[in-house]
Amino acid sequence: MALRHLTPLSPFTTLTRRLPSFPTLSSTTSRRYNRFSFSVMASASRKVLVPIANGTEPMEAVITIDVLRRAGADVTVASVEKQLRVDACHGVKIVADALISDCVDTVFDLISLPGGMPGASTLKDNNTLENIVKKQASEGRLYAAICASPAVALGSWGLLKGLKATCYPAFMEQLSSSATTVDSRVQQDGKAITSRGPGTTMEYSVTLVEQLFGKEKANEVSGPLFMNPKQTDQFIVTELNKLQWTCASTPKILVPIADGSEEMEAVMIIDVLRRAKAEVIVASVGDDLEIVASRKVKLVADMLLDEAAKLSYDLIVLPGGLGGAQAFAKSETLVNLLKKQRELDRYYGAICASPALVLEPHGLLEGKKATAFPAMCEKLTDKSEVESRVVVDGKVVTSRGPGTSLEFSLAIVEKLLGHEKALEIEVVEESVSNLLAYHSQVRKIKRELEKLNHLAVIEQSEMRSVLREFSKSQKHCRLPLRISDRPRSIAMAGREETARGGGDIRGLS
């Protein structure tokens, strides 16, 4: 058995990898003021607006909707296009609940803008949405944005003026003209909440829950998500019977979905694999292309399963969700596809309820170690690895739930397309905790150097005088450092003096 520590953005070493983290709320959310919360009953409903557009980042939209609905929020998904269906990034198709024009007269407790391009620009250019959000801010209610939208939309509307905010790294310069930029994964200042990108969406969403319903509800909701409980950005993928996965240069992957599928898991799998340039076929296990997922997000498949079954695949991967997994288990077509996949010695995997409800009862985990959603692990014959977040056993990969979906997807990318491709996707997925810390440290060091150089300029006349006096008293003693008549930086002085054979400035206090 091999335990592979995954550590983002580190150089490639024997068994070291990096995957994105989902730190707990307390360690990742920065606030400028004393935190406030609403004292409400757990069942109290809060109205939330999540606008979407063509080019919206689907993970950011769907995770936010899912998590807020788990908390009991009344979430309206509103299209700013002329029709309800939007074509989000990476070919994910989402059907909204309403048009934005239908929402003008509704008072919302929170408005949350997903990112993605050109989706964020489309949101920014929609006058109806702009007026709704400006009214939200002026009346002192919560408003939030993630990824490109803090800079592209909120910043452009003047709603972050004088506030601390964060966004997707590529838009930080643009954001700096309309807000005080910070490197936090989630940043709250007053009624404005901002976050960085897909890899921070889950903790961003839990932050929104906390502000709507309180800390207790946020903890209640985050538990079943199976977010990373450790204060670290390292994950361990357990790999047994290790072998090299091989496939065509462009792997073909089937992702079935059904009514009741867990939308976060489905969308993260589809999104990440398509980012990796895999050919992903999303097939509906039902009579219609449109399915209603477990938290009532409406997704549209590429084709029906009967049509998809005519094709062959390098990998079949099942999202979870109780209703969806039950539908998968009852689908003779899908079960036969999975059995054929095993017979042909090809790859398959599942997450959440699906390992226990689909793979296990049909003998597809025979001789394999696996994991599943905690409440379902009793159904697994071999429970020796149920505590692992991601398990790869030969040609079978399994994982636990929504909070492990991103690393599950990246583990698949790594197995099919290699470590470098997984790292490439990681950076896009905003698994940049160490990178953010690195840049913060660089800025801190630069500030300290600027202070030192400033002091050096001020004190050079005094230093020159002291060294000259020392030279007079020690005629045969070589000066440790030459001070020029023109002020220079400490670093430059050190380099020049070293080149001349003089002393090292680091020896001076």
Short mmCIF file of C-alpha atoms in Angstrom, two decimals:
data_model
loop_
_atom_site.label_atom_id
_atom_site.label_comp_id
_atom_site.label_asym_id
_atom_site.label_seq_id
_atom_site.Cartn_x
_atom_site.Cartn_y
_atom_site.Cartn_z
CA MET A 1 0.00 0.00 0.00
CA ALA A 2 1.31 3.43 -0.89
CA LEU A 3 0.25 6.62 0.83
CA ARG A 4 0.84 9.54 -1.49
CA HIS A 5 1.07 12.90 0.22
CA LEU A 6 -0.31 15.52 -2.10
CA THR A 7 1.19 18.95 -1.55
CA PRO A 8 0.27 21.67 -4.11
CA LEU A 9 2.88 23.51 -6.13
CA SER A 10 5.81 21.57 -4.73
CA PRO A 11 8.54 20.28 -7.06
CA PHE A 12 7.92 16.76 -8.32
CA THR A 13 9.46 14.22 -6.00
CA THR A 14 9.03 10.48 -5.68
CA LEU A 15 5.65 10.25 -4.00
CA THR A 16 4.88 13.85 -3.18
CA ARG A 17 1.90 15.57 -4.79
CA ARG A 18 -0.18 18.67 -4.11
CA LEU A 19 -3.93 18.89 -4.20
CA PRO A 20 -6.24 21.71 -3.09
CA SER A 21 -7.27 22.16 0.47
CA PHE A 22 -10.52 23.06 2.13
CA PRO A 23 -9.39 24.56 5.45
CA THR A 24 -11.99 24.99 8.10
CA LEU A 25 -13.86 28.25 8.28
CA SER A 26 -12.06 29.69 11.28
CA SER A 27 -8.63 29.44 9.66
CA THR A 28 -9.48 30.91 6.29
CA THR A 29 -11.93 33.73 6.77
CA SER A 30 -10.60 37.22 7.47
CA ARG A 31 -12.78 39.94 8.91
CA ARG A 32 -12.09 43.60 9.51
CA TYR A 33 -14.61 44.03 12.31
CA ASN A 34 -16.11 42.14 15.21
CA ARG A 35 -18.00 39.27 13.64
CA PHE A 36 -21.75 39.54 13.76
CA SER A 37 -24.30 36.79 13.35
CA PHE A 38 -28.03 36.47 13.31
CA SER A 39 -29.70 34.68 16.17
CA VAL A 40 -32.34 32.69 14.36
CA MET A 41 -34.02 29.35 14.57
CA ALA A 42 -32.38 26.69 12.41
CA SER A 43 -35.46 26.44 10.25
CA ALA A 44 -35.75 30.21 9.58
CA SER A 45 -35.74 30.84 5.84
CA ARG A 46 -33.50 33.42 4.22
CA LYS A 47 -33.94 34.55 0.64
CA VAL A 48 -30.85 34.35 -1.56
CA LEU A 49 -30.28 35.37 -5.18
CA VAL A 50 -27.62 33.63 -7.28
CA PRO A 51 -27.50 35.10 -10.80
CA ILE A 52 -25.94 33.05 -13.60
CA ALA A 53 -24.96 33.70 -17.21
CA ASN A 54 -23.39 32.03 -20.20
CA GLY A 55 -19.76 31.56 -19.18
CA THR A 56 -20.42 31.40 -15.44
CA GLU A 57 -18.00 29.13 -13.55
CA PRO A 58 -20.29 26.15 -12.75
CA MET A 59 -18.48 25.01 -9.61
CA GLU A 60 -18.81 28.43 -8.02
CA ALA A 61 -22.50 28.67 -8.87
CA VAL A 62 -23.55 25.12 -8.01
CA ILE A 63 -21.55 24.71 -4.79
CA THR A 64 -22.94 27.99 -3.46
CA ILE A 65 -26.52 27.04 -4.34
CA ASP A 66 -26.14 23.54 -2.91
CA VAL A 67 -24.59 24.59 0.41
CA LEU A 68 -27.07 27.41 0.99
CA ARG A 69 -30.03 25.14 0.28
CA ARG A 70 -28.63 22.56 2.68
CA ALA A 71 -28.82 25.28 5.33
CA GLY A 72 -32.47 25.92 4.51
CA ALA A 73 -32.06 29.10 2.47
CA ASP A 74 -34.66 29.89 -0.19
CA VAL A 75 -32.29 30.24 -3.16
CA THR A 76 -33.44 31.69 -6.48
CA VAL A 77 -31.15 30.90 -9.40
CA ALA A 78 -31.74 33.70 -11.91
CA SER A 79 -30.56 33.83 -15.52
CA VAL A 80 -29.41 37.19 -16.87
CA GLU A 81 -29.74 35.77 -20.39
CA LYS A 82 -32.93 35.87 -22.46
CA GLN A 83 -33.69 32.25 -21.57
CA LEU A 84 -33.57 30.14 -18.41
CA ARG A 85 -30.89 27.76 -19.64
CA VAL A 86 -27.31 28.99 -19.53
CA ASP A 87 -24.21 27.40 -20.99
CA ALA A 88 -21.71 27.70 -18.17
CA CYS A 89 -17.97 27.19 -18.56
CA HIS A 90 -16.65 23.77 -19.59
CA GLY A 91 -19.87 22.76 -21.30
CA VAL A 92 -21.92 22.51 -18.11
CA LYS A 93 -25.56 23.39 -18.81
CA ILE A 94 -27.69 24.79 -15.97
CA VAL A 95 -31.38 25.71 -16.02
CA ALA A 96 -32.27 28.70 -13.83
CA ASP A 97 -35.40 29.05 -11.70
CA ALA A 98 -36.25 32.51 -13.03
CA LEU A 99 -35.10 35.38 -15.22
CA ILE A 100 -33.39 38.29 -13.48
CA SER A 101 -36.29 40.55 -14.48
CA ASP A 102 -38.57 38.38 -12.33
CA CYS A 103 -36.50 39.25 -9.23
CA VAL A 104 -36.71 43.04 -9.26
CA ASP A 105 -39.39 43.33 -6.59
CA THR A 106 -38.03 40.62 -4.27
CA VAL A 107 -36.08 41.54 -1.15
CA PHE A 108 -33.13 39.21 -0.65
CA ASP A 109 -31.13 38.63 2.51
CA LEU A 110 -28.08 37.82 0.37
CA ILE A 111 -27.00 38.15 -3.25
CA SER A 112 -24.01 36.03 -4.33
CA LEU A 113 -22.32 36.41 -7.71
CA PRO A 114 -20.36 33.46 -9.12
CA GLY A 115 -17.31 34.13 -11.27
CA GLY A 116 -16.03 32.69 -14.50
CA MET A 117 -15.39 34.51 -17.74
CA PRO A 118 -17.15 35.81 -19.71
CA GLY A 119 -19.90 35.18 -17.16
CA ALA A 120 -18.66 37.84 -14.73
CA SER A 121 -18.59 40.45 -17.50
CA THR A 122 -22.13 39.53 -18.53
CA LEU A 123 -23.30 39.95 -14.93
CA LYS A 124 -21.55 43.32 -14.75
CA ASP A 125 -23.19 44.55 -17.96
CA ASN A 126 -26.72 43.62 -16.86
CA ASN A 127 -28.39 46.84 -15.71
CA THR A 128 -31.20 45.04 -13.91
CA LEU A 129 -28.77 43.03 -11.81
CA GLU A 130 -26.61 46.09 -11.15
CA ASN A 131 -29.60 47.99 -9.80
CA ILE A 132 -30.67 45.04 -7.63
CA VAL A 133 -27.20 44.65 -6.09
CA LYS A 134 -26.71 48.39 -5.57
CA LYS A 135 -30.05 48.55 -3.76
CA GLN A 136 -29.00 45.53 -1.68
CA ALA A 137 -25.82 47.32 -0.60
CA SER A 138 -27.48 50.68 0.05
CA GLU A 139 -30.09 49.06 2.30
CA GLY A 140 -27.42 47.30 4.37
CA ARG A 141 -28.00 43.70 3.34
CA LEU A 142 -25.38 41.07 2.52
CA TYR A 143 -23.82 40.88 -0.94
CA ALA A 144 -21.01 38.61 -2.08
CA ALA A 145 -18.91 37.61 -5.07
CA ILE A 146 -16.20 35.12 -5.95
CA CYS A 147 -13.44 34.65 -8.52
CA ALA A 148 -13.54 37.37 -11.22
CA SER A 149 -16.78 38.94 -10.02
CA PRO A 150 -15.42 40.98 -7.07
CA ALA A 151 -13.22 42.93 -9.49
CA VAL A 152 -15.28 42.77 -12.67
CA ALA A 153 -18.75 43.35 -11.18
CA LEU A 154 -18.73 44.63 -7.59
CA GLY A 155 -15.62 46.75 -8.07
CA SER A 156 -16.89 48.25 -11.31
CA TRP A 157 -20.18 49.14 -9.60
CA GLY A 158 -18.29 50.94 -6.81
CA LEU A 159 -19.55 48.56 -4.13
CA LEU A 160 -16.13 47.73 -2.65
CA LYS A 161 -14.84 51.27 -2.19
CA GLY A 162 -12.96 51.54 1.10
CA LEU A 163 -13.40 47.82 1.81
CA LYS A 164 -10.98 44.92 2.00
CA ALA A 165 -11.63 42.31 -0.68
CA THR A 166 -10.10 39.39 -2.50
CA CYS A 167 -10.68 37.76 -5.89
CA TYR A 168 -9.13 35.43 -8.45
CA PRO A 169 -5.36 36.13 -8.57
CA ALA A 170 -5.39 37.24 -12.22
CA PHE A 171 -7.88 40.01 -11.36
CA MET A 172 -6.15 41.33 -8.22
CA GLU A 173 -4.58 44.26 -10.06
CA GLN A 174 -7.97 45.30 -11.42
CA LEU A 175 -9.51 44.90 -7.97
CA SER A 176 -6.83 47.14 -6.42
CA SER A 177 -8.33 50.16 -8.18
CA SER A 178 -11.67 49.73 -6.40
CA ALA A 179 -10.84 48.02 -3.08
CA THR A 180 -8.06 47.25 -0.62
CA THR A 181 -6.82 43.87 -1.84
CA VAL A 182 -5.95 41.08 0.58
CA ASP A 183 -4.73 37.52 0.09
CA SER A 184 -7.43 35.85 2.17
CA ARG A 185 -9.21 32.85 0.71
CA VAL A 186 -12.46 34.34 2.02
CA GLN A 187 -12.67 38.00 3.05
CA GLN A 188 -15.52 39.76 4.80
CA ASP A 189 -15.69 43.50 5.34
CA GLY A 190 -18.98 44.93 6.51
CA LYS A 191 -21.76 43.42 4.44
CA ALA A 192 -19.45 42.47 1.55
CA ILE A 193 -18.00 38.96 1.29
CA THR A 194 -15.49 38.00 -1.40
CA SER A 195 -13.47 34.91 -2.27
CA ARG A 196 -10.85 33.71 -4.71
CA GLY A 197 -12.10 30.91 -6.96
CA PRO A 198 -13.36 27.35 -7.45
CA GLY A 199 -11.09 25.83 -4.82
CA THR A 200 -12.32 28.27 -2.14
CA THR A 201 -16.01 28.07 -3.02
CA MET A 202 -16.98 25.58 -0.34
CA GLU A 203 -15.57 27.59 2.56
CA TYR A 204 -16.97 30.76 0.95
CA SER A 205 -20.41 29.13 0.90
CA VAL A 206 -20.14 28.03 4.52
CA THR A 207 -19.21 31.61 5.41
CA LEU A 208 -22.42 32.77 3.73
CA VAL A 209 -24.37 30.21 5.77
CA GLU A 210 -22.77 31.50 8.97
CA GLN A 211 -23.75 35.08 8.19
CA LEU A 212 -27.32 34.13 7.33
CA PHE A 213 -28.00 31.55 10.04
CA GLY A 214 -25.19 31.67 12.59
CA LYS A 215 -22.14 29.63 13.53
CA GLU A 216 -24.08 26.61 14.79
CA LYS A 217 -25.88 26.17 11.48
CA ALA A 218 -22.62 26.63 9.56
CA ASN A 219 -21.03 23.82 11.57
CA GLU A 220 -24.10 21.64 11.08
CA VAL A 221 -23.97 22.12 7.31
CA SER A 222 -20.21 21.76 6.90
CA GLY A 223 -20.03 18.40 8.72
CA PRO A 224 -21.75 16.24 6.06
CA LEU A 225 -19.79 18.01 3.33
CA PHE A 226 -16.73 16.20 4.67
CA MET A 227 -14.52 19.24 4.30
CA ASN A 228 -10.89 18.86 5.25
CA PRO A 229 -10.77 18.74 9.08
CA LYS A 230 -7.03 19.46 9.26
CA GLN A 231 -5.36 22.85 9.32
CA THR A 232 -3.23 21.94 6.30
CA ASP A 233 -3.28 21.97 2.55
CA GLN A 234 -1.94 18.42 2.32
CA PHE A 235 -4.07 15.42 1.49
CA ILE A 236 -3.22 11.76 1.35
CA VAL A 237 -4.38 9.59 -1.52
CA THR A 238 -4.23 5.94 -0.57
CA GLU A 239 -3.07 3.82 -3.49
CA LEU A 240 -2.96 0.03 -3.45
CA ASN A 241 -1.89 -2.41 -6.16
CA LYS A 242 -0.29 0.54 -7.90
CA LEU A 243 -0.12 0.45 -11.67
CA GLN A 244 0.27 2.88 -14.53
CA TRP A 245 -3.04 3.94 -16.06
CA THR A 246 -2.88 4.17 -19.85
CA CYS A 247 -5.36 5.60 -22.31
CA ALA A 248 -5.62 7.50 -25.56
CA SER A 249 -4.07 10.96 -25.68
CA THR A 250 -7.59 12.32 -25.14
CA PRO A 251 -9.32 10.01 -22.65
CA LYS A 252 -13.04 9.44 -23.13
CA ILE A 253 -14.96 9.53 -19.85
CA LEU A 254 -18.62 8.81 -19.05
CA VAL A 255 -20.26 10.70 -16.18
CA PRO A 256 -23.88 9.56 -15.68
CA ILE A 257 -26.32 11.81 -13.83
CA ALA A 258 -29.86 11.21 -12.61
CA ASP A 259 -32.59 12.87 -10.59
CA GLY A 260 -31.17 13.06 -7.08
CA SER A 261 -27.50 13.09 -8.09
CA GLU A 262 -25.31 15.25 -5.85
CA GLU A 263 -24.81 18.33 -8.03
CA MET A 264 -21.59 19.49 -6.39
CA GLU A 265 -19.92 16.16 -7.03
CA ALA A 266 -21.19 15.88 -10.60
CA VAL A 267 -20.21 19.41 -11.57
CA MET A 268 -16.76 19.28 -9.96
CA ILE A 269 -15.96 15.99 -11.71
CA ILE A 270 -17.17 17.25 -15.10
CA ASP A 271 -15.51 20.66 -14.72
CA VAL A 272 -12.08 19.40 -13.65
CA LEU A 273 -11.91 16.59 -16.21
CA ARG A 274 -12.88 18.94 -19.03
CA ARG A 275 -10.28 21.45 -17.86
CA ALA A 276 -7.80 18.62 -18.31
CA LYS A 277 -9.00 18.31 -21.94
CA ALA A 278 -10.64 14.92 -21.44
CA GLU A 279 -13.66 14.14 -23.61
CA VAL A 280 -16.43 13.94 -21.02
CA ILE A 281 -19.86 12.59 -21.95
CA VAL A 282 -22.59 13.52 -19.45
CA ALA A 283 -25.42 11.01 -19.81
CA SER A 284 -28.87 11.18 -18.24
CA VAL A 285 -30.08 8.00 -16.54
CA GLY A 286 -33.71 8.80 -17.18
CA ASP A 287 -36.16 9.75 -19.89
CA ASP A 288 -35.13 13.41 -20.22
CA LEU A 289 -31.86 15.23 -20.74
CA GLU A 290 -32.72 17.59 -17.88
CA ILE A 291 -32.34 16.19 -14.38
CA VAL A 292 -33.18 17.71 -11.00
CA ALA A 293 -30.26 17.08 -8.66
CA SER A 294 -30.40 16.48 -4.91
CA ARG A 295 -30.54 20.19 -3.98
CA LYS A 296 -32.89 21.04 -6.85
CA VAL A 297 -30.23 22.36 -9.23
CA LYS A 298 -31.37 21.58 -12.77
CA LEU A 299 -28.61 20.21 -15.01
CA VAL A 300 -28.82 19.22 -18.68
CA ALA A 301 -26.99 16.12 -19.94
CA ASP A 302 -25.29 15.77 -23.33
CA MET A 303 -27.27 12.66 -24.23
CA LEU A 304 -29.43 9.89 -22.79
CA LEU A 305 -27.69 6.85 -21.33
CA ASP A 306 -29.05 4.51 -24.02
CA GLU A 307 -27.22 6.55 -26.64
CA ALA A 308 -24.09 6.87 -24.53
CA ALA A 309 -24.02 3.09 -24.00
CA LYS A 310 -23.18 2.62 -27.69
CA LEU A 311 -19.75 4.16 -27.10
CA SER A 312 -16.67 2.84 -25.30
CA TYR A 313 -14.89 4.67 -22.50
CA ASP A 314 -11.51 4.77 -20.83
CA LEU A 315 -13.22 5.62 -17.54
CA ILE A 316 -16.73 5.61 -16.09
CA VAL A 317 -17.11 7.71 -12.95
CA LEU A 318 -20.26 7.98 -10.83
CA PRO A 319 -21.18 11.02 -8.73
CA GLY A 320 -23.09 10.37 -5.52
CA GLY A 321 -26.29 11.64 -3.98
CA LEU A 322 -28.72 9.14 -2.47
CA GLY A 323 -31.42 9.44 -5.12
CA GLY A 324 -28.92 9.44 -7.95
CA ALA A 325 -27.03 6.40 -6.64
CA GLN A 326 -30.28 4.49 -6.23
CA ALA A 327 -31.21 5.34 -9.83
CA PHE A 328 -27.79 4.15 -11.02
CA ALA A 329 -28.15 0.86 -9.15
CA LYS A 330 -31.53 0.23 -10.79
CA SER A 331 -30.29 1.02 -14.30
CA GLU A 332 -29.56 -2.26 -16.06
CA THR A 333 -27.90 -0.37 -18.88
CA LEU A 334 -25.47 1.41 -16.56
CA VAL A 335 -24.71 -1.66 -14.46
CA ASN A 336 -23.96 -3.65 -17.62
CA LEU A 337 -21.69 -0.86 -18.84
CA LEU A 338 -19.77 -0.97 -15.56
CA LYS A 339 -19.45 -4.76 -15.66
CA LYS A 340 -18.23 -4.58 -19.24
CA GLN A 341 -15.72 -1.94 -18.18
CA ARG A 342 -14.31 -4.34 -15.60
CA GLU A 343 -14.27 -7.27 -18.04
CA LEU A 344 -12.32 -5.15 -20.54
CA ASP A 345 -9.84 -4.26 -17.79
CA ARG A 346 -10.69 -0.56 -17.97
CA TYR A 347 -11.08 2.07 -15.28
CA TYR A 348 -14.11 3.02 -13.21
CA GLY A 349 -14.81 4.93 -10.03
CA ALA A 350 -17.46 6.40 -7.75
CA ILE A 351 -17.88 8.86 -4.91
CA CYS A 352 -20.19 9.38 -1.92
CA ALA A 353 -23.12 6.91 -1.88
CA SER A 354 -22.30 5.31 -5.24
CA PRO A 355 -19.42 3.02 -4.15
CA ALA A 356 -21.71 1.43 -1.54
CA LEU A 357 -25.02 1.45 -3.44
CA VAL A 358 -23.81 0.76 -7.00
CA LEU A 359 -20.35 -0.80 -7.13
CA GLU A 360 -20.52 -3.00 -4.00
CA PRO A 361 -23.87 -4.80 -4.57
CA HIS A 362 -22.98 -5.60 -8.19
CA GLY A 363 -19.64 -7.16 -7.31
CA LEU A 364 -17.61 -4.31 -8.77
CA LEU A 365 -15.57 -3.89 -5.58
CA GLU A 366 -14.75 -7.57 -5.17
CA GLY A 367 -11.15 -7.87 -4.00
CA LYS A 368 -10.87 -4.08 -3.84
CA LYS A 369 -10.47 -1.65 -0.99
CA ALA A 370 -12.67 1.41 -1.19
CA THR A 371 -14.19 4.32 0.67
CA ALA A 372 -17.60 5.99 0.54
CA PHE A 373 -19.77 8.53 2.31
CA PRO A 374 -19.43 7.76 6.06
CA ALA A 375 -23.09 6.80 6.54
CA MET A 376 -22.76 4.28 3.69
CA CYS A 377 -19.49 2.63 4.65
CA GLU A 378 -21.22 -0.16 6.59
CA LYS A 379 -22.41 -1.52 3.25
CA LEU A 380 -18.83 -2.08 2.06
CA THR A 381 -17.44 -5.60 2.50
CA ASP A 382 -13.87 -4.41 3.06
CA LYS A 383 -13.90 -1.50 5.49
CA SER A 384 -10.14 -1.24 6.01
CA GLU A 385 -9.77 2.02 4.03
CA VAL A 386 -13.09 3.73 4.71
CA GLU A 387 -11.38 6.58 6.58
CA SER A 388 -9.32 7.52 3.52
CA ARG A 389 -10.49 10.52 1.51
CA VAL A 390 -9.49 9.05 -1.86
CA VAL A 391 -8.62 5.39 -2.51
CA VAL A 392 -7.07 4.10 -5.74
CA ASP A 393 -6.92 0.30 -5.88
CA GLY A 394 -5.59 -0.86 -9.22
CA LYS A 395 -8.05 0.44 -11.78
CA VAL A 396 -10.77 1.48 -9.33
CA VAL A 397 -10.96 4.87 -7.61
CA THR A 398 -13.41 5.84 -4.84
CA SER A 399 -13.92 8.83 -2.57
CA ARG A 400 -16.07 10.08 0.31
CA GLY A 401 -18.28 13.02 -0.58
CA PRO A 402 -18.70 16.64 -1.69
CA GLY A 403 -15.70 17.93 0.26
CA THR A 404 -13.38 15.37 -1.35
CA SER A 405 -14.70 15.78 -4.92
CA LEU A 406 -11.98 18.15 -6.05
CA GLU A 407 -9.07 15.99 -4.91
CA PHE A 408 -10.92 12.90 -6.23
CA SER A 409 -11.15 14.56 -9.66
CA LEU A 410 -7.53 15.69 -9.59
CA ALA A 411 -6.40 12.20 -8.58
CA ILE A 412 -8.18 10.88 -11.70
CA VAL A 413 -6.46 13.52 -13.84
CA GLU A 414 -3.11 12.51 -12.40
CA LYS A 415 -3.69 8.80 -13.05
CA LEU A 416 -4.98 9.29 -16.61
CA LEU A 417 -2.91 12.24 -17.79
CA GLY A 418 0.03 12.52 -15.44
CA HIS A 419 1.27 14.60 -12.54
CA GLU A 420 2.08 17.70 -14.58
CA LYS A 421 -1.46 17.95 -15.92
CA ALA A 422 -2.86 17.56 -12.40
CA LEU A 423 -0.62 20.39 -11.20
CA GLU A 424 -1.74 22.55 -14.11
CA ILE A 425 -5.38 22.00 -13.19
CA GLU A 426 -4.64 22.60 -9.51
CA VAL A 427 -3.35 26.08 -10.19
CA VAL A 428 -6.48 26.91 -12.15
CA GLU A 429 -8.61 25.44 -9.36
CA GLU A 430 -7.16 27.98 -6.94
CA SER A 431 -5.31 25.48 -4.81
CA VAL A 432 -2.79 28.22 -4.16
CA SER A 433 -2.72 28.51 -0.39
CA ASN A 434 1.04 28.16 -0.26
CA LEU A 435 1.47 30.44 -3.25
CA LEU A 436 -0.61 33.13 -1.56
CA ALA A 437 1.42 32.75 1.61
CA TYR A 438 4.60 32.91 -0.47
CA HIS A 439 3.59 36.15 -2.17
CA SER A 440 2.55 37.61 1.17
CA GLN A 441 5.95 36.71 2.61
CA VAL A 442 7.71 38.20 -0.42
CA ARG A 443 5.85 41.46 0.06
CA LYS A 444 6.76 41.45 3.75
CA ILE A 445 10.43 40.87 2.94
CA LYS A 446 10.36 43.66 0.37
CA ARG A 447 8.93 46.05 2.94
CA GLU A 448 11.64 45.10 5.42
CA LEU A 449 14.34 45.57 2.78
CA GLU A 450 12.93 48.98 1.92
CA LYS A 451 13.13 49.94 5.58
CA LEU A 452 16.70 48.68 5.83
CA ASN A 453 17.77 50.50 2.68
CA HIS A 454 16.14 53.68 3.97
CA LEU A 455 18.05 53.35 7.23
CA ALA A 456 21.23 52.64 5.30
CA VAL A 457 20.91 55.87 3.34
CA ILE A 458 20.24 57.87 6.51
CA GLU A 459 23.10 56.32 8.45
CA GLN A 460 25.75 56.17 5.74
CA SER A 461 27.28 59.51 6.69
CA GLU A 462 27.60 58.34 10.28
CA MET A 463 28.96 54.96 9.19
CA ARG A 464 31.45 56.65 6.87
CA SER A 465 32.69 58.84 9.67
CA VAL A 466 33.05 55.93 12.08
CA LEU A 467 34.89 53.78 9.55
CA ARG A 468 37.30 56.59 8.67
CA GLU A 469 38.14 57.14 12.33
CA PHE A 470 38.64 53.42 12.68
CA SER A 471 40.93 53.44 9.63
CA LYS A 472 43.09 56.18 11.10
CA SER A 473 43.52 54.30 14.35
CA GLN A 474 44.24 51.00 12.64
CA LYS A 475 46.60 51.93 9.84
CA HIS A 476 47.29 48.35 8.83
CA CYS A 477 43.73 47.12 9.21
CA ARG A 478 41.74 46.65 6.02
CA LEU A 479 38.29 48.17 6.10
CA PRO A 480 35.54 45.53 6.13
CA LEU A 481 33.32 47.58 3.88
CA ARG A 482 33.84 50.38 1.39
CA ILE A 483 31.24 53.10 1.62
CA SER A 484 30.92 55.09 -1.59
CA ASP A 485 30.12 58.77 -1.75
CA ARG A 486 26.81 57.93 -3.44
CA PRO A 487 24.13 56.12 -1.40
CA ARG A 488 23.42 52.60 -2.61
CA SER A 489 21.18 49.78 -1.47
CA ILE A 490 22.47 47.34 1.10
CA ALA A 491 22.23 44.47 -1.35
CA MET A 492 24.23 46.37 -4.01
CA ALA A 493 26.89 47.43 -1.53
CA GLY A 494 27.28 43.87 -0.36
CA ARG A 495 27.67 42.53 -3.90
CA GLU A 496 30.25 45.16 -4.87
CA GLU A 497 32.28 44.70 -1.73
CA THR A 498 32.30 40.94 -2.12
CA ALA A 499 33.53 41.35 -5.70
CA ARG A 500 36.34 43.60 -4.45
CA GLY A 501 37.37 41.05 -1.87
CA GLY A 502 36.11 43.14 1.02
CA GLY A 503 34.05 42.02 3.97
CA ASP A 504 30.48 40.76 3.85
CA ILE A 505 27.89 43.31 4.90
CA ARG A 506 25.94 40.54 6.58
CA GLY A 507 28.61 40.62 9.26
CA LEU A 508 27.62 44.10 10.30
CA SER A 509 24.89 44.67 12.83
#
